[in-house]
Short mmCIF file of C-alpha atoms and ligand atoms in Angstrom, two decimals:
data_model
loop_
_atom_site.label_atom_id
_atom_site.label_comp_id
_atom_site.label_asym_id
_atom_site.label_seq_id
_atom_site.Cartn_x
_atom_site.Cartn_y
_atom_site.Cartn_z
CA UNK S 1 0.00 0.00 0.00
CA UNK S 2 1.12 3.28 -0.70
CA UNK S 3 1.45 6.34 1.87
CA UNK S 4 -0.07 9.47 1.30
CA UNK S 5 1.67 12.40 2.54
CA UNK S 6 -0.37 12.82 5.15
CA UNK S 7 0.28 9.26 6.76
CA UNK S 8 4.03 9.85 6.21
CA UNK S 9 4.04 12.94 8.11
CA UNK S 10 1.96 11.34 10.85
CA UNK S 11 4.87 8.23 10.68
CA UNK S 12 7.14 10.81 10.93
CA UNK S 13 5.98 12.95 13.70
CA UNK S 14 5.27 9.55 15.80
CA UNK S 15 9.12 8.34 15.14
CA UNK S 16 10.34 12.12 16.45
CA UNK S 17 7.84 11.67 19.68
CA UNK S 18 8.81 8.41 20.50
CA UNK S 19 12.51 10.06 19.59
CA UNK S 20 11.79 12.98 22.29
CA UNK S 21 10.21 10.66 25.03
CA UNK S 22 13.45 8.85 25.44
CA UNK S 23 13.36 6.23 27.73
CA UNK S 24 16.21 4.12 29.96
CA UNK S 25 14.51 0.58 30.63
CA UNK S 26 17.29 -1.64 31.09
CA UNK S 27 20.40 -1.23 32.76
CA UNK S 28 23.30 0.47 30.59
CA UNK S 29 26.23 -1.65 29.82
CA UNK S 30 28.11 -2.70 32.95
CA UNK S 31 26.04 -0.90 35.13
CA UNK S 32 25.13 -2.87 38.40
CA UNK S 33 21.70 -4.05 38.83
CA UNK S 34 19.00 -2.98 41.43
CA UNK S 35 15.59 -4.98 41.65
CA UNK S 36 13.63 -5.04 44.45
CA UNK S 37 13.08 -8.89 45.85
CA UNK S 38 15.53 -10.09 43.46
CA UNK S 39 16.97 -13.70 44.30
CA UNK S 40 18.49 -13.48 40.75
CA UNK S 41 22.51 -13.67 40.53
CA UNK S 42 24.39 -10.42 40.07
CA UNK S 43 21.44 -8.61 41.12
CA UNK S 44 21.29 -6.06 44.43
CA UNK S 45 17.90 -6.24 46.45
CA UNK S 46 18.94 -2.93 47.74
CA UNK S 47 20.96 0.20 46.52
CA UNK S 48 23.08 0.10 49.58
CA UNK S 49 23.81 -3.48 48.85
CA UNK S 50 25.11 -2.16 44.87
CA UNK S 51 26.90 0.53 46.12
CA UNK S 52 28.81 -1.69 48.35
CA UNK S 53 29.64 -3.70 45.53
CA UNK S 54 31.16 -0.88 43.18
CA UNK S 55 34.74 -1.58 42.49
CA UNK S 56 37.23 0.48 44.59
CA UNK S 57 39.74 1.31 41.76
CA UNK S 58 39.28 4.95 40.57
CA UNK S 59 37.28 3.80 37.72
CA UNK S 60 33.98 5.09 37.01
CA UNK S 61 30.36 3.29 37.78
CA UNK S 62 27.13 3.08 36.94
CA UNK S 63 23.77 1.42 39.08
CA UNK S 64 20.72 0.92 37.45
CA UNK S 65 17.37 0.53 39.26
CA UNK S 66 14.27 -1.11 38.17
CA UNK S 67 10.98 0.56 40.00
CA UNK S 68 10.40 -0.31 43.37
CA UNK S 69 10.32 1.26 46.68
CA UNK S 70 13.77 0.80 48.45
CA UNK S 71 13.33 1.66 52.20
CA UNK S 72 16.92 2.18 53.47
CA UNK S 73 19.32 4.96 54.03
CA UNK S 74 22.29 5.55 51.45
CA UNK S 75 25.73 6.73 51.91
CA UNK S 76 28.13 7.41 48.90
CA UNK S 77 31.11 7.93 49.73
CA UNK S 78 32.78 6.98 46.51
CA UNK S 79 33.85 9.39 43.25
CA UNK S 80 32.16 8.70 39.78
CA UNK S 81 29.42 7.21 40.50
CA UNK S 82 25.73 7.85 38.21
CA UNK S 83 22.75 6.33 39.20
CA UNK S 84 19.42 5.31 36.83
CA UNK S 85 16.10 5.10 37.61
CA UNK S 86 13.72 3.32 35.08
CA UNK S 87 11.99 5.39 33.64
CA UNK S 88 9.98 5.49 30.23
CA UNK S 89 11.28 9.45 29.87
CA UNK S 90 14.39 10.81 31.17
CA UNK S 91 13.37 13.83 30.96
CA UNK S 92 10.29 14.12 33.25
CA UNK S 93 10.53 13.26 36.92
CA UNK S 94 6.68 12.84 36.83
CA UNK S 95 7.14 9.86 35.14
CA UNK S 96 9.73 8.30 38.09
CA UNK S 97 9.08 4.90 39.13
CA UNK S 98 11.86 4.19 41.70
CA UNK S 99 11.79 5.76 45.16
CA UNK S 100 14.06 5.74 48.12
CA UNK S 101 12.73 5.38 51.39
CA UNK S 102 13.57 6.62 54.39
CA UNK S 103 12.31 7.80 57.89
CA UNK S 104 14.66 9.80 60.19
CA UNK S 105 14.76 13.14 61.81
CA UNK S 106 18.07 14.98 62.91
CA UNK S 107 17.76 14.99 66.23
CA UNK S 108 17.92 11.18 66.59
CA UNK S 109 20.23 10.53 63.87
CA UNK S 110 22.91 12.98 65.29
CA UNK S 111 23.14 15.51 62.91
CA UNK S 112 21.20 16.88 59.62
CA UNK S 113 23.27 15.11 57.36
CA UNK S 114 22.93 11.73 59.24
CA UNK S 115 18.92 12.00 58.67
CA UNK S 116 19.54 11.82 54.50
CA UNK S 117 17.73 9.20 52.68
CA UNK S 118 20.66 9.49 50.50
CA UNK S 119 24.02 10.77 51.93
CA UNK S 120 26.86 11.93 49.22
CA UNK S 121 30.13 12.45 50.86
CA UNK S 122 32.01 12.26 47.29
CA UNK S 123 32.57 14.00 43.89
CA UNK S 124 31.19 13.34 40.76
CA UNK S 125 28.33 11.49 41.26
CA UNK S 126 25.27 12.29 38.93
CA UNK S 127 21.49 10.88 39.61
CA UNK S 128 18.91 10.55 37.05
CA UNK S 129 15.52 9.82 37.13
CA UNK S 130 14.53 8.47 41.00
CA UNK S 131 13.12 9.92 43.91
CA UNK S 132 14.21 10.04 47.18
CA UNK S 133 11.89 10.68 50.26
CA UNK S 134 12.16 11.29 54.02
CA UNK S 135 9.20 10.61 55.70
CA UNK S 136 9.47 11.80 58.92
CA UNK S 137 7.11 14.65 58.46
CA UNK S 138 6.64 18.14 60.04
CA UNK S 139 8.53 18.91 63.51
CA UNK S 140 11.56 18.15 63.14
CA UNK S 141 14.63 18.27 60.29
CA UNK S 142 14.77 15.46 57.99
CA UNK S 143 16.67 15.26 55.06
CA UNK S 144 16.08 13.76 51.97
CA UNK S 145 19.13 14.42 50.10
CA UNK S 146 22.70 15.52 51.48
CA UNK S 147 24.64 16.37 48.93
CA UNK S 148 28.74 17.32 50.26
CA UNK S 149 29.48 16.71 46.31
CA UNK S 150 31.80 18.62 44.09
CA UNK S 151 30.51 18.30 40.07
CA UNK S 152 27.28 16.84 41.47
CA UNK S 153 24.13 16.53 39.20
CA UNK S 154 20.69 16.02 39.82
CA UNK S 155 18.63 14.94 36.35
CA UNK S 156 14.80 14.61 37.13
CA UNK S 157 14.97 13.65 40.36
CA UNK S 158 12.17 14.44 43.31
CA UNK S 159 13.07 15.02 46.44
CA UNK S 160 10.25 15.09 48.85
CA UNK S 161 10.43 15.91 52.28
CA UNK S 162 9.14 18.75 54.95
CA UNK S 163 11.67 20.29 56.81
CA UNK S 164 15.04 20.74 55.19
CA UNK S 165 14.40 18.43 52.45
CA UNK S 166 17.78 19.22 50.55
CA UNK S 167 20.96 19.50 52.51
CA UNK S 168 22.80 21.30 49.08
CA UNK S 169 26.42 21.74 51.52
CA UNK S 170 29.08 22.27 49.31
CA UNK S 171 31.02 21.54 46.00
CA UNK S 172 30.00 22.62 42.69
CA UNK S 173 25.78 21.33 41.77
CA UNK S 174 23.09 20.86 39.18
CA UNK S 175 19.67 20.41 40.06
CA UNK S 176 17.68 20.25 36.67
CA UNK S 177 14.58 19.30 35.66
CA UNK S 178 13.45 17.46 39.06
CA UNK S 179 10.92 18.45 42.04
CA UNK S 180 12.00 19.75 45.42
CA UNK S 181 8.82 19.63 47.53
CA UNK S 182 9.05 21.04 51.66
CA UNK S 183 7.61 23.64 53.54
CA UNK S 184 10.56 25.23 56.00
CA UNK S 185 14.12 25.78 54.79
CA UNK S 186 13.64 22.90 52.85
CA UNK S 187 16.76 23.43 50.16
CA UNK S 188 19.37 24.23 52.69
CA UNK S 189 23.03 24.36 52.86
CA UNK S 190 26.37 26.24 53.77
CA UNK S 191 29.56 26.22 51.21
CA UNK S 192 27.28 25.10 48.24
CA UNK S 193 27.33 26.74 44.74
CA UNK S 194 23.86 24.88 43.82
CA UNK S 195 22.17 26.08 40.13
CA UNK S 196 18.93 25.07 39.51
CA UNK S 197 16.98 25.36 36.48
CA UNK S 198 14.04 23.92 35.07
CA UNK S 199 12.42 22.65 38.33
CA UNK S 200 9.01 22.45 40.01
CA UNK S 201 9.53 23.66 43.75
CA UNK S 202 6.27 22.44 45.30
CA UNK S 203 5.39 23.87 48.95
CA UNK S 204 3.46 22.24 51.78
CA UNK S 205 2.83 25.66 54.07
CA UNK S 206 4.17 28.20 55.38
CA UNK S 207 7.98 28.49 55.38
CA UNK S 208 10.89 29.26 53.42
CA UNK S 209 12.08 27.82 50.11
CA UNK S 210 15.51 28.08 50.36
CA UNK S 211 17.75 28.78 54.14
CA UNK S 212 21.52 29.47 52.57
CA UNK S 213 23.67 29.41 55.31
CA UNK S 214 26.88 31.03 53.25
CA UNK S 215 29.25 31.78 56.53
CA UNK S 216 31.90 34.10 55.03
CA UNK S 217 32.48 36.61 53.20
CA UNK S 218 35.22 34.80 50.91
CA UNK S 219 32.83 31.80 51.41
CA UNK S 220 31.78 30.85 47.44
CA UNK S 221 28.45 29.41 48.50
CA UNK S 222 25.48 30.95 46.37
CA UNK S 223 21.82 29.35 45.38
CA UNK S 224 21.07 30.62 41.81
CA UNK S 225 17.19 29.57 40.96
CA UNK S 226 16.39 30.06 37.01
CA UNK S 227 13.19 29.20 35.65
CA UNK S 228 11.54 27.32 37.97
CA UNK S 229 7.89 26.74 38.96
CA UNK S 230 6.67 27.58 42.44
CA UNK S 231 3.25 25.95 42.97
CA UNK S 232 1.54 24.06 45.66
CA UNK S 233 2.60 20.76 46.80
CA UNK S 234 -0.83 17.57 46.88
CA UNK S 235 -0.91 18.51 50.91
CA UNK S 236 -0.86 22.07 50.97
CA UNK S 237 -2.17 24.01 53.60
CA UNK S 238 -2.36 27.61 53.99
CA UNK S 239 0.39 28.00 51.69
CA UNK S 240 -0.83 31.42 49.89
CA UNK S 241 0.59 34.51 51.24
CA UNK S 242 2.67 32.45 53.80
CA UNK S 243 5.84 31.58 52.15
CA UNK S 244 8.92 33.03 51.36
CA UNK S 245 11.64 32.90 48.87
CA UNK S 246 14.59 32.38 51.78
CA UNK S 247 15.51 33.49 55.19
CA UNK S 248 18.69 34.26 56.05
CA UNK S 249 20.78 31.32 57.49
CA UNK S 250 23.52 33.67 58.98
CA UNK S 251 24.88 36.82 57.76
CA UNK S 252 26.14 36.09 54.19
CA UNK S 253 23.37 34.06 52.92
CA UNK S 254 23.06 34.41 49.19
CA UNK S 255 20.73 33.13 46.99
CA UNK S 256 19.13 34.22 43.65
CA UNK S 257 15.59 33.98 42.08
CA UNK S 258 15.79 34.64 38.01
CA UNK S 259 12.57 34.05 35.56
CA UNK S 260 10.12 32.29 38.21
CA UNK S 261 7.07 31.16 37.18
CA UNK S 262 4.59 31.36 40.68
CA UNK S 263 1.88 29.34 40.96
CA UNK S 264 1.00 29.75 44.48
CA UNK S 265 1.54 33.15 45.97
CA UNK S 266 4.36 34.19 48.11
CA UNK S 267 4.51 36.27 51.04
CA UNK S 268 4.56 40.32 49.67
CA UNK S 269 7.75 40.51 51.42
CA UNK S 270 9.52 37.49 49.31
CA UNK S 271 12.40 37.46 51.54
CA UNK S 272 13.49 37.74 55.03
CA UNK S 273 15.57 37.69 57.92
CA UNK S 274 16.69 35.30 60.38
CA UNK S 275 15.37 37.91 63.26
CA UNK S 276 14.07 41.41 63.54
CA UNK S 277 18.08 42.19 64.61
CA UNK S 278 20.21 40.16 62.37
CA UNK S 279 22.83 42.24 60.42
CA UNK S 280 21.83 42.57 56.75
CA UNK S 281 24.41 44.13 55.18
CA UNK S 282 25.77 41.30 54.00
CA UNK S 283 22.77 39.62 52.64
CA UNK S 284 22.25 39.29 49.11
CA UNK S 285 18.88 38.59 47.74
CA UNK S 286 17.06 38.83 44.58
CA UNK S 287 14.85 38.14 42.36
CA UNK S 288 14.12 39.16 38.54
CA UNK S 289 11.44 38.85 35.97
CA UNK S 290 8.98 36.65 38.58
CA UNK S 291 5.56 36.33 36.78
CA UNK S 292 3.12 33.50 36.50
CA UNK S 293 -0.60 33.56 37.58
CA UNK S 294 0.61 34.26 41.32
CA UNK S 295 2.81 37.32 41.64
CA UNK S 296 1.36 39.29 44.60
CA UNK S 297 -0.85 42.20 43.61
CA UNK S 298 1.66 44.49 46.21
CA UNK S 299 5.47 43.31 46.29
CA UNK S 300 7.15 44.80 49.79
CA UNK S 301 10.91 43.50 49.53
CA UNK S 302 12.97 44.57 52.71
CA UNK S 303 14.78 47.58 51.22
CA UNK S 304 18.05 45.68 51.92
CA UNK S 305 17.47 43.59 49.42
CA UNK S 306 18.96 43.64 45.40
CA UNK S 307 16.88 45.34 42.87
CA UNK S 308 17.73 43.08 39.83
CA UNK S 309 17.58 44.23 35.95
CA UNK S 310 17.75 42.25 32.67
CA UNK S 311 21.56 42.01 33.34
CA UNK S 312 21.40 39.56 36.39
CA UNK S 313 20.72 37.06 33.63
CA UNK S 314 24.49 37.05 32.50
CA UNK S 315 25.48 37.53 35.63
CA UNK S 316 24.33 34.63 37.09
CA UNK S 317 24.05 32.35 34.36
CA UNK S 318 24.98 29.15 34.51
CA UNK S 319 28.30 29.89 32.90
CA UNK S 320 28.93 32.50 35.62
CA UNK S 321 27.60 30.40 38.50
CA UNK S 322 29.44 27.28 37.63
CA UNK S 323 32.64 27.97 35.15
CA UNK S 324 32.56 27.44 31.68
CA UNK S 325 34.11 24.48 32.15
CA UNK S 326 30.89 23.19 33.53
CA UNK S 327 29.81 21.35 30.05
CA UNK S 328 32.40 18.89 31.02
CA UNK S 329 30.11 17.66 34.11
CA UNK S 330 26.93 18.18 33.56
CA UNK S 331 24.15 16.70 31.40
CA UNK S 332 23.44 19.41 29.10
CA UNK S 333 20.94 17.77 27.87
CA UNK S 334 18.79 18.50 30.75
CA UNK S 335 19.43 22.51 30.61
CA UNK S 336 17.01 22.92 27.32
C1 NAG V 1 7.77 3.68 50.67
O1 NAG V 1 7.68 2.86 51.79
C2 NAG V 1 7.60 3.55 53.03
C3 NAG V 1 7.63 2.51 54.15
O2 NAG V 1 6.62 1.60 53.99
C4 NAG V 1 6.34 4.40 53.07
O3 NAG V 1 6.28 5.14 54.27
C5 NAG V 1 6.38 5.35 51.88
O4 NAG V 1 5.20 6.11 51.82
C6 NAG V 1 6.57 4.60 50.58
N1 NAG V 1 6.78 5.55 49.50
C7 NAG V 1 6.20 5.40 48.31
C8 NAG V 1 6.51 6.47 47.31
O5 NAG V 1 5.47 4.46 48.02
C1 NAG V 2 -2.76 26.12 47.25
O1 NAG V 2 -3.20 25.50 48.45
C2 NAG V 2 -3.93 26.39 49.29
C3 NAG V 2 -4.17 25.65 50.57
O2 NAG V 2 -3.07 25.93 51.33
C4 NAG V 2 -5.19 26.86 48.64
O3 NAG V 2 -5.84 27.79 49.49
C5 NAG V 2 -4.84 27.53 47.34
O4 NAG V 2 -5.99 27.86 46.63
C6 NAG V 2 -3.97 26.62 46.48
N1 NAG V 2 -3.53 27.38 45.33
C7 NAG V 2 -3.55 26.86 44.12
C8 NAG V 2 -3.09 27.76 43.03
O5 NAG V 2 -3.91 25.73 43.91
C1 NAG V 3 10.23 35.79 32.37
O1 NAG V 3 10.18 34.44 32.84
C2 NAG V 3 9.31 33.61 32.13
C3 NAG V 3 9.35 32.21 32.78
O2 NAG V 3 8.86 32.28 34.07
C4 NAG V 3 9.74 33.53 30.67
O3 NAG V 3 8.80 32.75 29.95
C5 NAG V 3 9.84 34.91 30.08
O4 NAG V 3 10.40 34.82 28.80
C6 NAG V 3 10.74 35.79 30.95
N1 NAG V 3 10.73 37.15 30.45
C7 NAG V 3 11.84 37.83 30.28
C8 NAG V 3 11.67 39.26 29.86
O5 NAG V 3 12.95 37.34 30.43
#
């Protein structure tokens, strides 16, 4: 039979879709193997139990995991490492099918970082396509993801949690693409230079989005947000109004808002302090070009804040942020 030129263009705009909706289904070559109940030879049951099992010679590893949800707490302590959800489209964390589990709050644990789900104490290490959860729940500090990672990357990944979901500490990160839900300081951190782009920040209630706790002056630590979504998480509660864009996690907390698309409204305020008598000077905050069907009808930033113009966008592109060196470390793929 022959094709008309309508059925060829409808062949052809199928073959580009299923081209766009790339998925990763079965483990890339070498990769270790993650399935949940698996009594299958040179599987893992668990990701702790792969991670283990990654060579100690410099060389660089990959663990694949099939859906499931693991219940257990991760530590990485090990360079060049990327791990892969399944997932029938890398580029969409709504369509992640492997979670990681884990209940703990900092106060038992010992310290923030020893609540993570997932705890990465090395460099290098990318993540693609899972979800990691803490669910402890309001009241206390539980982390989700602590990330003490230089050239880290975070490639449609959701992190769900309540209280300080994302411990972002220090090194060099990418968080692209993925979900970052919470409701008080919940993307946290000291010596981090985190840049995230293309995510959907979903909030619970009342709180802070970010808590950047930058301690120095010559500190490089810095939070640079660039088109992201703000919108309510599937629990809010009297989010609208209530929220803020960060608080001030000592004296040189710095953090950046470019292009923000809000779908839940913020406080008029945006940002604020840690107290009515913390020192501002040193605080930079700002935001540029926030729209969306949200912006409050009255913005009131804290004079001490930065009034940001079109040029903010070079200055704190990702280029500026990161190096231009960056392309050799992170997925570019995930930045368009
Ligand atoms: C994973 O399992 C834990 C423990 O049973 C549970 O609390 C959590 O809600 C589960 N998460 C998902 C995404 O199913
Ligand atoms: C977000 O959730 C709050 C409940 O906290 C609700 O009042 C508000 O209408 C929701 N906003 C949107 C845009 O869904
Ligand atoms: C403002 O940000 C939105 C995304 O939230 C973007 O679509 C729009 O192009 C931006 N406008 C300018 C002038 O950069």
């Amino acid at each position: 039979m022959y094709r008309t030129w309508w059925t060829t263009l409808l062949f052809a705009l199928s073959v580009a879709g299923t081209a766009l909706a790339a998925g990763r289904t079965s483990p890339p070559s070498g990769a270790k193997v993650v399935r949940q109940g698996t009594t299958t030879s040179g599987e893992y049951a668990t990701l702790s139990a792969a991670v283990a099992a990654l060579p100690d010679d410099g060389t660089a590893q990959s663990i694949f995991i099939y859906a499931g949800n693991y219940t257990e707490q991760v530590y990485i302590d090990r360079d060049d490492v990327t791990i892969y959800g399944y997932t029938t489209d890398v580029q969409k964390y709504t369509h992640n099918v492997v979670t990681i589990s884990h209940m703990q709050d900092a106060a038992r644990a010992g310290s923030d970082d020893a609540s993570g789900t997932l705890r990465i104490h090395s460099n290098n290490v990318k993540l693609y396509n899972i979800n990691i959860e803490n669910t402890r729940g309001p009241g206390s500090q539980a982390i989700a993801l602590s990330a003490y990672s230089d050239q880290f990357g975070a490639y449609a990944v959701g992190l769900y949690g309540y209280q300080d979901t994302l411990l972002a500490q220090s090194g060099n990160q990418v968080y692209l693409k993925g979900y970052i839900e919470g409701a008080t300081d919940f993307i946290f951190g000291q010596h981090a230079v985190s840049y995230f782009q293309g995510n959907t920040i979903a909030v619970t209630a009342g709180g802070c989005i970010t808590a950047n706790g930058r301690g120095s002056s010559d500190d490089p630590s810095i939070y640079v947000f660039n088109n992201n979504v703000v919108k309510n998480s599937s629990t809010a509660s009297s989010t609208p109004g209530n929220y803020f864009f960060g608080r001030a996690w000592g004296v040189y907390s710095r953090v950046i808002f470019l292009n923000t698309d809000l779908e839940v409204t913020p406080n008029a305020a945006i940002w604020k302090a840690w107290s009515d008598t913390q020192d501002t000077t040193n605080i930079f905050y700002g935001d540029y070009n926030t729209t969306g069907s949200d912006v409050p009808s009255k913005v009131s930033e804290p004079s001490w804040t930065q009034k940001l113009t079109s040029s903010a966008e070079s200055t704190y592109s990702i280029t500026s942020v990161l190096g231009s060196s960056y392309t050799s470390w992170v997925d570019t793929a995930y930045l368009s």
